[in-house]
Amino acid sequence: MNKLLKRYSLKHLKEEIHEYGFSYSNTDFLIEAGSIMAFIFIVAYLSQLEYRYIAVLLGFTVILIPLFIYAWFYQNYEINRFRMLVDYLSNIIPIFIQKPKIIHALKEVRELTINRMYTAVDKAILYIEDNKTDVNVYENALKIIEKEFPNSRVKSVHKMMLTIEEDNSKDYHDVLENLYVDVEGWIKRVFNFHSELKNRRNKLLILCGITLLMNCLFVYLYVSNEYFIGFTDNPMYQLSTSVFILCIMMVVAMILTKLHGRWLVNDMTASSEKHLERQYLKVKRGPLKRSIVQYLLCMIIVAYGLYVAIIKNDLKICITLLLIAYIIYKYKDMQYKSAFNSVNKALVIEFPMWLREISLSISNLTVINAIEKSKEISSLPMRDEIDKFLKSIYTDPTSIRPFIAFLDDMHVEDAKSSMKVLYSLQNISGDNIKSQISSLIIRNQEMLEKSESMRNSDSIFFVEALGFLPIIIFSIEMMVSMFLMFGHMMNQLSGVIKF
C-alpha cells in the first residue's frame, strides 16, 4: 500500500523514472497529464455528459494518471533492460574465448555495457579486486550480476566460465561456441517477441480508443435526429456512459501494467513453484476415490431429476440436474486431470532448458554425472523424475530403458528422442562427441523456441483476454443506450398521441 501511495508523489515518480534511465521533469508530467485529461474531457463532452459526471471522470483520471505514466516508462525500461543483457551476453563469450580469465572478461565487457549492467559488472570487478579472503571470490562476484539480472542464460555463461577458470580446461572453445549459439538464438527469439508485445499493446490501446470514439459517433448520429433529442438527459444514460468510459480507462491501465515483458529477462523467478509442487503432489497421489457422500449426493440429484422429468414433465430442469450430478461424480477425476495437465505443461517448458544445461555440462562430466548434478537447478517434479532415472540406471547401467522411460509417465513427447541421443553420447569420445553435442544443442533450439512460446503465451493470456473487454463493454453500453432511446421515443410518441 505504501508503494502504491508513493506513486502519487510527483517527486517519487520522477525519482523512479530517473532510476529507469529516463529524464523526466515537472513540465513533462504536466504535458502528459494535461493531454490525458483533455482526451477524457473531449470524449465525455462529445458523449453529452453533464459537467458533474465529467468532473467525476476527471477525478478518476487524476488517480489513474500516475499509473499510466509509471507503466509506460516501466515497459520501456524492461525493453532497455533486455538490451543491457544482450550487450553483456553477446560480448562476454567472444571475449572469454580469446582469453579465458574472468576478471579480464569482466573488465573488457564493462566498457560495452550501460546503466544497471555497467554498475553490476563494476561491482563484480571491485569485489574480485578488493576481496583477498573469499575462496569463492569469482562465484560470489558473478552472483552480483545474477542478482540484478536473474536470467538462466547469464547463470549458464557464468557456470561455464567458472568451470573453465577453476579447472584450467584447455578444451573450452567448442563448449563456449555451443553456448554462444544458444544465447544468440534466444536473443533473436526475444527480440521478435518484444516486437510482438509492443504491437499487441498498441493494437489494444487503439481498440480502446476506437470504442470511445465510436460511442461519441453513436451519440452524435442519434442526437442529431429530432426524435431522439433529449434522451442523453436521462440519468441512466449519464451513469451508464460514465461507467463505460471509466471501464475503458481501467482496461487501458491493465494493458499497460501487464504487458511489461519482465519475465523475458527474469526467467529464473519461481513465483508459481509452490503451486506446481502442490499440483505434482496431487499427481503422485493419483486419482482420489469417490466418497460415500459423493455417491449419495449424485443418487439423490439423479432421482430428483427423474422425478421432475416423469412427474413434472420438465426436461430442462431434469437435464440440468443430471449435468450437476455428472460434475459432482467426475469432480475428483477433473481435479486430477487438471493437476496432471499443469505438471505436464511445466515439464514440457522446463525440459529444453534442463537439456541445455546437460549439453553444456557433458564436455567436462559424464552424462550420468551431468544429469545428477542438474538436480540443483531443477523443479521438484523434475528432481523426482531424475531420481527415478538414476535409480534405474544404477540398477542396470548399460540399458537404454531408463533413458527411454525418462518423463514417459508425464507424457513429455520431446524427451524420448533427446534422451536417446544422451544415451548414445555415453560411448562416444573425441571429435565425435563434440559434433554430437553441437548437433544436440542446435536441435534443442527448436524445443526451446516452443517452450519459450508456451511460457510467453501463459504470461500474456490475461492481457489477450482483455482484448475482448472493450468490445463487450461497448456492446453493453450500446444495449443500454438503445433501450433508453427506445423508451425516450415511446414517451415522445405518447405525448404526440395525447396532444
Short mmCIF file of C-alpha atoms in Angstrom, two decimals:
data_model
loop_
_atom_site.label_atom_id
_atom_site.label_comp_id
_atom_site.label_asym_id
_atom_site.label_seq_id
_atom_site.Cartn_x
_atom_site.Cartn_y
_atom_site.Cartn_z
CA MET A 1 0.00 0.00 0.00
CA ASN A 2 2.87 2.39 0.86
CA LYS A 3 4.48 1.64 -2.50
CA LEU A 4 1.17 2.39 -4.25
CA LEU A 5 0.69 5.65 -2.37
CA LYS A 6 4.25 6.76 -3.22
CA ARG A 7 3.28 6.65 -6.90
CA TYR A 8 1.08 9.71 -6.24
CA SER A 9 4.11 11.68 -5.10
CA LEU A 10 5.48 13.57 -8.12
CA LYS A 11 8.92 13.60 -6.53
CA HIS A 12 8.94 9.82 -6.04
CA LEU A 13 7.54 9.23 -9.54
CA LYS A 14 10.31 11.33 -11.07
CA GLU A 15 12.96 9.53 -8.99
CA GLU A 16 11.65 6.14 -10.07
CA ILE A 17 11.63 7.14 -13.75
CA HIS A 18 15.17 8.52 -13.39
CA GLU A 19 16.24 5.14 -11.93
CA TYR A 20 14.95 3.54 -15.12
CA GLY A 21 17.38 5.71 -17.09
CA PHE A 22 14.93 8.30 -18.46
CA SER A 23 14.90 12.06 -17.95
CA TYR A 24 11.59 13.38 -16.64
CA SER A 25 10.61 16.85 -15.48
CA ASN A 26 7.59 18.61 -13.97
CA THR A 27 6.86 20.06 -17.41
CA ASP A 28 6.78 16.56 -18.94
CA PHE A 29 4.35 15.44 -16.25
CA LEU A 30 2.07 18.45 -16.75
CA ILE A 31 2.02 17.97 -20.55
CA GLU A 32 1.24 14.23 -20.32
CA ALA A 33 -1.30 14.60 -17.51
CA GLY A 34 -2.95 17.52 -19.32
CA SER A 35 -3.14 15.55 -22.59
CA ILE A 36 -4.78 12.55 -20.90
CA MET A 37 -7.30 14.71 -19.04
CA ALA A 38 -8.06 16.72 -22.20
CA PHE A 39 -8.76 13.50 -24.12
CA ILE A 40 -11.11 12.21 -21.40
CA PHE A 41 -12.85 15.62 -21.22
CA ILE A 42 -13.39 15.67 -25.02
CA VAL A 43 -14.77 12.11 -25.03
CA ALA A 44 -17.07 12.86 -22.09
CA TYR A 45 -18.22 16.17 -23.64
CA LEU A 46 -18.94 14.58 -27.04
CA SER A 47 -20.84 11.84 -25.22
CA GLN A 48 -23.20 14.58 -23.91
CA LEU A 49 -22.31 14.01 -20.26
CA GLU A 50 -23.29 16.62 -17.70
CA TYR A 51 -20.49 18.58 -16.05
CA ARG A 52 -20.88 16.84 -12.69
CA TYR A 53 -20.30 13.45 -14.36
CA ILE A 54 -17.37 14.89 -16.33
CA ALA A 55 -15.89 16.14 -13.04
CA VAL A 56 -16.18 12.64 -11.51
CA LEU A 57 -14.47 11.10 -14.56
CA LEU A 58 -11.67 13.65 -14.41
CA GLY A 59 -11.26 12.84 -10.71
CA PHE A 60 -10.78 9.15 -11.53
CA THR A 61 -8.40 10.16 -14.33
CA VAL A 62 -6.23 12.05 -11.84
CA ILE A 63 -5.99 8.84 -9.78
CA LEU A 64 -5.02 6.74 -12.83
CA ILE A 65 -2.55 9.17 -14.45
CA PRO A 66 0.48 8.19 -12.25
CA LEU A 67 -0.22 4.51 -13.01
CA PHE A 68 -0.39 5.24 -16.76
CA ILE A 69 2.89 7.17 -16.72
CA TYR A 70 4.71 4.68 -14.47
CA ALA A 71 3.54 1.66 -16.53
CA TRP A 72 4.59 3.32 -19.80
CA PHE A 73 8.12 4.04 -18.60
CA TYR A 74 8.36 0.61 -16.91
CA GLN A 75 7.62 -1.09 -20.25
CA ASN A 76 10.32 0.93 -21.98
CA TYR A 77 12.70 0.20 -19.10
CA GLU A 78 12.19 -3.56 -19.48
CA ILE A 79 12.98 -3.26 -23.20
CA ASN A 80 16.16 -1.34 -22.32
CA ARG A 81 16.96 -3.85 -19.60
CA PHE A 82 16.85 -6.66 -22.14
CA ARG A 83 19.20 -4.66 -24.37
CA MET A 84 21.60 -4.31 -21.43
CA LEU A 85 21.52 -8.08 -21.06
CA VAL A 86 22.14 -8.52 -24.80
CA ASP A 87 25.19 -6.21 -24.60
CA TYR A 88 26.59 -8.37 -21.81
CA LEU A 89 25.84 -11.87 -23.12
CA SER A 90 26.69 -11.29 -26.77
CA ASN A 91 30.11 -9.81 -25.87
CA ILE A 92 31.38 -11.70 -22.84
CA ILE A 93 31.52 -15.11 -24.56
CA PRO A 94 33.74 -13.98 -27.50
CA ILE A 95 35.95 -12.05 -25.05
CA PHE A 96 36.28 -15.07 -22.76
CA ILE A 97 37.07 -17.34 -25.74
CA GLN A 98 40.04 -15.08 -26.62
CA LYS A 99 41.38 -15.08 -23.06
CA PRO A 100 39.68 -17.43 -20.56
CA LYS A 101 40.10 -15.26 -17.46
CA ILE A 102 37.01 -13.98 -15.62
CA ILE A 103 38.49 -10.71 -14.37
CA HIS A 104 39.82 -9.88 -17.86
CA ALA A 105 36.44 -10.69 -19.49
CA LEU A 106 34.54 -8.54 -16.95
CA LYS A 107 36.85 -5.55 -17.43
CA GLU A 108 36.58 -5.78 -21.20
CA VAL A 109 32.79 -6.21 -21.25
CA ARG A 110 32.21 -3.42 -18.71
CA GLU A 111 33.06 -0.79 -21.32
CA LEU A 112 30.47 -2.29 -23.68
CA THR A 113 27.57 -2.12 -21.20
CA ILE A 114 25.40 0.72 -19.85
CA ASN A 115 23.29 1.72 -16.83
CA ARG A 116 22.47 -1.09 -14.37
CA MET A 117 24.50 -3.71 -16.21
CA TYR A 118 27.56 -1.45 -16.12
CA THR A 119 27.02 -0.89 -12.37
CA ALA A 120 26.58 -4.62 -11.69
CA VAL A 121 29.72 -5.57 -13.67
CA ASP A 122 31.68 -2.80 -11.97
CA LYS A 123 30.62 -4.07 -8.51
CA ALA A 124 31.67 -7.60 -9.51
CA ILE A 125 35.12 -6.35 -10.59
CA LEU A 126 35.59 -4.37 -7.35
CA TYR A 127 34.57 -7.43 -5.32
CA ILE A 128 37.21 -9.57 -7.04
CA GLU A 129 39.96 -6.95 -6.69
CA ASP A 130 39.21 -5.95 -3.08
CA ASN A 131 38.44 -9.39 -1.61
CA LYS A 132 41.51 -11.45 -0.70
CA THR A 133 39.94 -13.91 1.77
CA ASP A 134 36.91 -15.32 -0.06
CA VAL A 135 37.76 -18.74 -1.50
CA ASN A 136 34.76 -18.47 -3.84
CA VAL A 137 35.54 -14.93 -4.90
CA TYR A 138 34.70 -15.39 -8.60
CA GLU A 139 31.45 -17.22 -7.91
CA ASN A 140 30.25 -14.61 -5.39
CA ALA A 141 31.31 -11.75 -7.67
CA LEU A 142 29.33 -13.17 -10.59
CA LYS A 143 26.32 -13.59 -8.28
CA ILE A 144 26.16 -9.78 -8.06
CA ILE A 145 25.31 -9.71 -11.78
CA GLU A 146 22.96 -12.68 -11.45
CA LYS A 147 21.05 -10.97 -8.65
CA GLU A 148 20.50 -7.87 -10.77
CA PHE A 149 19.64 -9.95 -13.85
CA PRO A 150 18.17 -13.31 -12.71
CA ASN A 151 18.39 -14.94 -16.12
CA SER A 152 19.11 -18.60 -16.93
CA ARG A 153 21.48 -17.70 -19.80
CA VAL A 154 23.54 -15.47 -17.51
CA LYS A 155 23.69 -18.34 -15.00
CA SER A 156 24.80 -20.80 -17.71
CA VAL A 157 27.52 -18.47 -19.02
CA HIS A 158 28.86 -17.83 -15.51
CA LYS A 159 28.78 -21.52 -14.66
CA MET A 160 30.81 -22.33 -17.76
CA MET A 161 33.30 -19.52 -17.09
CA LEU A 162 33.82 -20.77 -13.52
CA THR A 163 34.32 -24.34 -14.72
CA ILE A 164 36.94 -23.28 -17.26
CA GLU A 165 38.74 -20.89 -14.86
CA GLU A 166 38.84 -23.27 -11.89
CA ASP A 167 39.59 -26.50 -13.79
CA ASN A 168 42.09 -24.86 -16.15
CA SER A 169 40.31 -26.54 -19.04
CA LYS A 170 42.15 -26.33 -22.34
CA ASP A 171 39.36 -27.74 -24.47
CA TYR A 172 36.82 -24.98 -23.99
CA HIS A 173 36.36 -23.39 -27.44
CA ASP A 174 33.71 -25.81 -28.67
CA VAL A 175 31.68 -25.59 -25.45
CA LEU A 176 31.66 -21.78 -25.47
CA GLU A 177 30.82 -21.69 -29.17
CA ASN A 178 27.86 -24.01 -28.50
CA LEU A 179 26.78 -21.75 -25.64
CA TYR A 180 27.11 -18.72 -27.92
CA VAL A 181 24.80 -20.39 -30.48
CA ASP A 182 22.21 -20.94 -27.72
CA VAL A 183 22.47 -17.34 -26.46
CA GLU A 184 22.22 -15.81 -29.94
CA GLY A 185 19.17 -17.97 -30.73
CA TRP A 186 17.49 -16.81 -27.50
CA ILE A 187 18.30 -13.15 -28.20
CA LYS A 188 16.76 -13.38 -31.65
CA ARG A 189 13.57 -15.01 -30.29
CA VAL A 190 13.17 -12.46 -27.50
CA PHE A 191 13.71 -9.52 -29.89
CA ASN A 192 10.91 -10.91 -32.07
CA PHE A 193 8.64 -11.37 -29.08
CA HIS A 194 9.35 -7.83 -27.83
CA SER A 195 8.15 -6.55 -31.21
CA GLU A 196 5.00 -8.71 -30.96
CA LEU A 197 4.43 -7.47 -27.40
CA LYS A 198 4.69 -3.84 -28.49
CA ASN A 199 2.30 -4.45 -31.42
CA ARG A 200 -0.20 -6.14 -29.10
CA ARG A 201 -0.04 -3.22 -26.68
CA ASN A 202 -0.53 -0.62 -29.42
CA LYS A 203 -3.40 -2.55 -31.04
CA LEU A 204 -5.19 -2.97 -27.71
CA LEU A 205 -4.77 0.73 -26.87
CA ILE A 206 -6.06 1.69 -30.33
CA LEU A 207 -9.03 -0.64 -29.83
CA CYS A 208 -9.86 1.07 -26.52
CA GLY A 209 -9.62 4.48 -28.21
CA ILE A 210 -11.83 3.35 -31.10
CA THR A 211 -14.57 2.10 -28.74
CA LEU A 212 -14.64 5.50 -27.00
CA LEU A 213 -14.80 7.37 -30.32
CA MET A 214 -17.49 5.01 -31.68
CA ASN A 215 -19.63 5.76 -28.65
CA CYS A 216 -19.19 9.50 -29.35
CA LEU A 217 -20.14 8.93 -33.00
CA PHE A 218 -23.20 6.89 -31.96
CA VAL A 219 -24.40 9.71 -29.69
CA TYR A 220 -23.77 12.36 -32.36
CA LEU A 221 -25.71 10.46 -35.05
CA TYR A 222 -28.77 9.86 -32.91
CA VAL A 223 -28.89 13.18 -31.07
CA SER A 224 -28.84 14.99 -34.41
CA ASN A 225 -32.23 13.34 -35.11
CA GLU A 226 -35.13 15.37 -33.67
CA TYR A 227 -36.91 12.23 -32.39
CA PHE A 228 -34.02 11.43 -30.02
CA ILE A 229 -33.13 14.90 -28.82
CA GLY A 230 -33.03 14.90 -25.03
CA PHE A 231 -32.51 11.17 -24.46
CA THR A 232 -28.97 11.89 -23.17
CA ASP A 233 -30.50 13.86 -20.29
CA ASN A 234 -31.73 10.59 -18.80
CA PRO A 235 -29.84 9.93 -15.50
CA MET A 236 -29.46 6.26 -16.53
CA TYR A 237 -27.68 7.30 -19.74
CA GLN A 238 -25.41 9.68 -17.80
CA LEU A 239 -24.49 6.95 -15.31
CA SER A 240 -24.04 4.12 -17.86
CA THR A 241 -21.86 6.24 -20.17
CA SER A 242 -19.71 7.42 -17.26
CA VAL A 243 -19.23 3.81 -16.13
CA PHE A 244 -18.44 2.81 -19.74
CA ILE A 245 -15.67 5.44 -20.07
CA LEU A 246 -14.30 4.54 -16.63
CA CYS A 247 -14.22 0.81 -17.52
CA ILE A 248 -12.28 1.50 -20.73
CA MET A 249 -9.80 3.57 -18.70
CA MET A 250 -9.35 0.63 -16.31
CA VAL A 251 -8.75 -1.71 -19.25
CA VAL A 252 -6.06 0.67 -20.55
CA ALA A 253 -4.43 0.67 -17.10
CA MET A 254 -4.39 -3.15 -17.00
CA ILE A 255 -2.94 -3.38 -20.53
CA LEU A 256 -0.11 -1.00 -19.65
CA THR A 257 0.70 -2.64 -16.31
CA LYS A 258 0.64 -6.26 -17.57
CA LEU A 259 2.46 -6.05 -20.92
CA HIS A 260 5.86 -5.20 -19.47
CA GLY A 261 7.74 -8.35 -20.56
CA ARG A 262 9.73 -8.57 -17.31
CA TRP A 263 9.59 -12.37 -17.39
CA LEU A 264 11.69 -12.39 -20.58
CA VAL A 265 14.76 -11.26 -18.61
CA ASN A 266 13.84 -12.62 -15.16
CA ASP A 267 13.24 -16.20 -16.31
CA MET A 268 14.64 -17.71 -13.10
CA THR A 269 12.00 -16.34 -10.74
CA ALA A 270 9.80 -19.06 -9.21
CA SER A 271 6.54 -17.30 -8.30
CA SER A 272 4.45 -20.34 -9.30
CA GLU A 273 6.83 -23.01 -7.90
CA LYS A 274 4.72 -23.70 -4.80
CA HIS A 275 1.60 -24.10 -6.92
CA LEU A 276 3.46 -26.53 -9.19
CA GLU A 277 4.64 -28.54 -6.17
CA ARG A 278 1.06 -28.83 -4.88
CA GLN A 279 -0.14 -29.98 -8.30
CA TYR A 280 2.68 -32.53 -8.55
CA LEU A 281 1.83 -33.97 -5.12
CA LYS A 282 -1.75 -34.43 -6.32
CA VAL A 283 -0.47 -36.31 -9.37
CA LYS A 284 1.77 -38.52 -7.21
CA ARG A 285 -1.18 -39.44 -5.01
CA GLY A 286 -3.13 -40.48 -8.08
CA PRO A 287 -6.89 -40.11 -8.70
CA LEU A 288 -8.75 -39.85 -5.39
CA LYS A 289 -11.50 -42.33 -4.63
CA ARG A 290 -15.03 -41.03 -4.52
CA SER A 291 -16.56 -40.77 -1.06
CA ILE A 292 -19.88 -42.26 0.04
CA VAL A 293 -21.23 -38.70 0.36
CA GLN A 294 -20.49 -38.10 -3.33
CA TYR A 295 -22.31 -41.29 -4.36
CA LEU A 296 -25.32 -40.47 -2.18
CA LEU A 297 -25.49 -36.88 -3.40
CA CYS A 298 -25.32 -38.00 -7.04
CA MET A 299 -28.07 -40.61 -6.48
CA ILE A 300 -30.34 -38.04 -4.78
CA ILE A 301 -29.87 -35.48 -7.59
CA VAL A 302 -30.42 -38.12 -10.32
CA ALA A 303 -33.52 -39.44 -8.56
CA TYR A 304 -34.94 -35.93 -8.21
CA GLY A 305 -34.10 -35.21 -11.87
CA LEU A 306 -36.03 -38.31 -12.99
CA TYR A 307 -38.92 -37.30 -10.73
CA VAL A 308 -39.02 -33.84 -12.34
CA ALA A 309 -38.91 -35.37 -15.83
CA ILE A 310 -41.57 -38.04 -15.25
CA ILE A 311 -43.96 -36.36 -12.80
CA LYS A 312 -43.46 -32.67 -13.56
CA ASN A 313 -42.70 -33.24 -17.25
CA ASP A 314 -39.88 -30.65 -17.16
CA LEU A 315 -36.98 -31.91 -19.27
CA LYS A 316 -34.89 -28.72 -18.95
CA ILE A 317 -34.61 -28.95 -15.16
CA CYS A 318 -34.03 -32.72 -15.44
CA ILE A 319 -31.10 -32.26 -17.87
CA THR A 320 -29.61 -29.51 -15.67
CA LEU A 321 -29.80 -31.75 -12.57
CA LEU A 322 -28.23 -34.68 -14.44
CA LEU A 323 -25.35 -32.43 -15.56
CA ILE A 324 -24.82 -31.29 -11.95
CA ALA A 325 -24.78 -34.94 -10.82
CA TYR A 326 -22.23 -35.81 -13.51
CA ILE A 327 -19.95 -32.90 -12.49
CA ILE A 328 -20.11 -33.97 -8.82
CA TYR A 329 -19.36 -37.58 -9.82
CA LYS A 330 -16.38 -36.62 -12.01
CA TYR A 331 -15.11 -33.75 -9.82
CA LYS A 332 -12.10 -35.57 -8.34
CA ASP A 333 -11.16 -37.01 -11.74
CA MET A 334 -11.30 -33.50 -13.17
CA GLN A 335 -9.08 -32.25 -10.32
CA TYR A 336 -6.50 -34.95 -11.03
CA LYS A 337 -6.57 -34.29 -14.78
CA SER A 338 -6.14 -30.55 -14.21
CA ALA A 339 -3.16 -31.18 -11.90
CA PHE A 340 -1.60 -33.61 -14.40
CA ASN A 341 -2.00 -31.14 -17.27
CA SER A 342 -0.38 -28.37 -15.18
CA VAL A 343 2.62 -30.58 -14.32
CA ASN A 344 2.91 -31.83 -17.91
CA LYS A 345 2.94 -28.29 -19.27
CA ALA A 346 5.54 -27.20 -16.70
CA LEU A 347 7.82 -30.11 -17.61
CA VAL A 348 7.39 -29.51 -21.35
CA ILE A 349 8.57 -25.94 -20.74
CA GLU A 350 11.39 -26.97 -18.37
CA PHE A 351 12.80 -29.95 -20.31
CA PRO A 352 14.56 -27.99 -23.11
CA MET A 353 16.19 -25.66 -20.53
CA TRP A 354 17.27 -28.70 -18.50
CA LEU A 355 18.64 -30.38 -21.63
CA ARG A 356 20.59 -27.22 -22.47
CA GLU A 357 22.38 -27.40 -19.11
CA ILE A 358 23.12 -31.11 -19.64
CA SER A 359 24.52 -30.42 -23.12
CA LEU A 360 26.88 -27.78 -21.74
CA SER A 361 27.97 -29.93 -18.79
CA ILE A 362 28.87 -33.17 -20.59
CA SER A 363 32.01 -31.62 -22.05
CA ASN A 364 33.50 -31.87 -18.52
CA LEU A 365 31.30 -34.53 -16.92
CA THR A 366 29.91 -37.91 -17.88
CA VAL A 367 26.29 -37.98 -19.00
CA ILE A 368 25.11 -39.61 -15.74
CA ASN A 369 27.08 -37.17 -13.55
CA ALA A 370 25.74 -34.21 -15.56
CA ILE A 371 22.17 -35.46 -15.07
CA GLU A 372 22.75 -36.00 -11.34
CA LYS A 373 24.26 -32.51 -10.95
CA SER A 374 21.33 -30.96 -12.81
CA LYS A 375 19.07 -31.61 -9.80
CA GLU A 376 20.48 -28.42 -8.27
CA ILE A 377 18.68 -26.25 -10.85
CA SER A 378 15.54 -28.36 -11.35
CA SER A 379 11.98 -28.05 -10.07
CA LEU A 380 10.52 -30.61 -7.66
CA PRO A 381 8.78 -32.66 -10.40
CA MET A 382 11.97 -32.75 -12.49
CA ARG A 383 14.10 -33.71 -9.44
CA ASP A 384 11.79 -36.62 -8.66
CA GLU A 385 11.93 -37.80 -12.27
CA ILE A 386 15.75 -37.55 -12.23
CA ASP A 387 15.86 -39.61 -9.00
CA LYS A 388 13.72 -42.30 -10.67
CA PHE A 389 16.05 -42.26 -13.67
CA LEU A 390 19.20 -42.54 -11.53
CA LYS A 391 17.74 -45.40 -9.51
CA SER A 392 17.01 -47.31 -12.73
CA ILE A 393 20.41 -46.55 -14.31
CA TYR A 394 22.34 -47.68 -11.24
CA THR A 395 20.39 -50.95 -11.30
CA ASP A 396 21.17 -51.53 -14.99
CA PRO A 397 23.99 -49.17 -16.12
CA THR A 398 24.16 -50.33 -19.74
CA SER A 399 20.44 -50.39 -20.55
CA ILE A 400 18.73 -47.82 -22.74
CA ARG A 401 15.41 -48.33 -20.94
CA PRO A 402 15.95 -45.69 -18.21
CA PHE A 403 16.68 -43.12 -20.94
CA ILE A 404 13.58 -44.04 -22.94
CA ALA A 405 11.40 -44.10 -19.81
CA PHE A 406 12.54 -40.64 -18.60
CA LEU A 407 9.45 -38.38 -18.25
CA ASP A 408 7.40 -41.01 -20.07
CA ASP A 409 4.85 -41.13 -17.22
CA MET A 410 4.42 -37.37 -17.62
CA HIS A 411 3.82 -37.64 -21.38
CA VAL A 412 6.65 -35.28 -22.38
CA GLU A 413 6.85 -36.30 -26.03
CA ASP A 414 10.08 -34.49 -26.95
CA ALA A 415 12.05 -36.16 -24.15
CA LYS A 416 12.38 -39.64 -25.66
CA SER A 417 14.32 -38.74 -28.82
CA SER A 418 16.65 -36.35 -26.96
CA MET A 419 17.35 -38.90 -24.22
CA LYS A 420 18.31 -41.46 -26.87
CA VAL A 421 20.97 -39.01 -28.07
CA LEU A 422 22.26 -38.68 -24.49
CA TYR A 423 22.43 -42.47 -24.23
CA SER A 424 24.49 -42.67 -27.41
CA LEU A 425 26.90 -40.00 -26.09
CA GLN A 426 27.99 -42.33 -23.27
CA ASN A 427 30.04 -44.46 -25.66
CA ILE A 428 31.41 -41.72 -27.90
CA SER A 429 34.67 -39.87 -27.35
CA GLY A 430 36.96 -37.34 -29.04
CA ASP A 431 35.83 -35.31 -32.03
CA ASN A 432 32.66 -37.36 -32.46
CA ILE A 433 31.25 -36.29 -29.10
CA LYS A 434 31.95 -32.64 -29.92
CA SER A 435 29.92 -32.84 -33.12
CA GLN A 436 27.14 -34.78 -31.35
CA ILE A 437 26.92 -32.16 -28.57
CA SER A 438 26.78 -29.37 -31.14
CA SER A 439 24.06 -31.26 -33.00
CA LEU A 440 22.11 -31.75 -29.75
CA ILE A 441 22.30 -28.04 -28.86
CA ILE A 442 21.20 -26.95 -32.33
CA ARG A 443 18.36 -29.49 -32.23
CA ASN A 444 17.37 -28.25 -28.80
CA GLN A 445 16.83 -24.73 -30.15
CA GLU A 446 13.54 -25.81 -31.71
CA MET A 447 12.31 -27.20 -28.38
CA LEU A 448 13.49 -24.08 -26.57
CA GLU A 449 11.54 -21.93 -29.02
CA LYS A 450 8.42 -23.99 -28.40
CA SER A 451 8.98 -23.88 -24.62
CA GLU A 452 9.52 -20.12 -24.54
CA SER A 453 6.50 -19.57 -26.77
CA MET A 454 4.32 -21.55 -24.33
CA ARG A 455 5.64 -19.59 -21.36
CA ASN A 456 5.13 -16.26 -23.15
CA SER A 457 1.57 -17.25 -24.08
CA ASP A 458 0.86 -18.12 -20.44
CA SER A 459 2.31 -14.79 -19.30
CA ILE A 460 0.13 -12.68 -21.61
CA PHE A 461 -3.00 -14.87 -21.54
CA PHE A 462 -4.74 -12.44 -19.18
CA VAL A 463 -3.91 -9.48 -21.42
CA GLU A 464 -5.06 -11.37 -24.53
CA ALA A 465 -8.40 -11.91 -22.78
CA LEU A 466 -8.53 -8.17 -22.05
CA GLY A 467 -8.75 -7.62 -25.82
CA PHE A 468 -12.37 -8.80 -25.72
CA LEU A 469 -13.32 -6.48 -22.86
CA PRO A 470 -13.57 -3.20 -24.84
CA ILE A 471 -15.95 -4.86 -27.34
CA ILE A 472 -18.03 -6.45 -24.56
CA ILE A 473 -18.21 -3.19 -22.59
CA PHE A 474 -19.10 -1.24 -25.74
CA SER A 475 -21.83 -3.78 -26.64
CA ILE A 476 -23.37 -3.46 -23.17
CA GLU A 477 -23.23 0.34 -23.43
CA MET A 478 -24.95 0.18 -26.85
CA MET A 479 -27.70 -2.09 -25.49
CA VAL A 480 -28.36 0.25 -22.58
CA SER A 481 -28.37 3.31 -24.87
CA MET A 482 -30.69 1.62 -27.37
CA PHE A 483 -33.07 0.69 -24.57
CA LEU A 484 -33.06 4.28 -23.27
CA MET A 485 -33.58 5.64 -26.79
CA PHE A 486 -36.50 3.32 -27.33
CA GLY A 487 -38.07 4.45 -24.02
CA HIS A 488 -37.46 8.09 -24.94
CA MET A 489 -39.05 7.61 -28.38
CA MET A 490 -42.13 5.90 -26.85
CA ASN A 491 -42.56 8.83 -24.44
CA GLN A 492 -42.36 11.25 -27.37
CA LEU A 493 -44.98 9.28 -29.32
CA SER A 494 -47.31 9.03 -26.33
CA GLY A 495 -47.04 12.81 -25.91
CA VAL A 496 -47.92 13.39 -29.59
CA ILE A 497 -50.91 10.98 -29.35
CA LYS A 498 -52.26 12.73 -26.24
CA PHE A 499 -51.89 16.10 -27.96
#
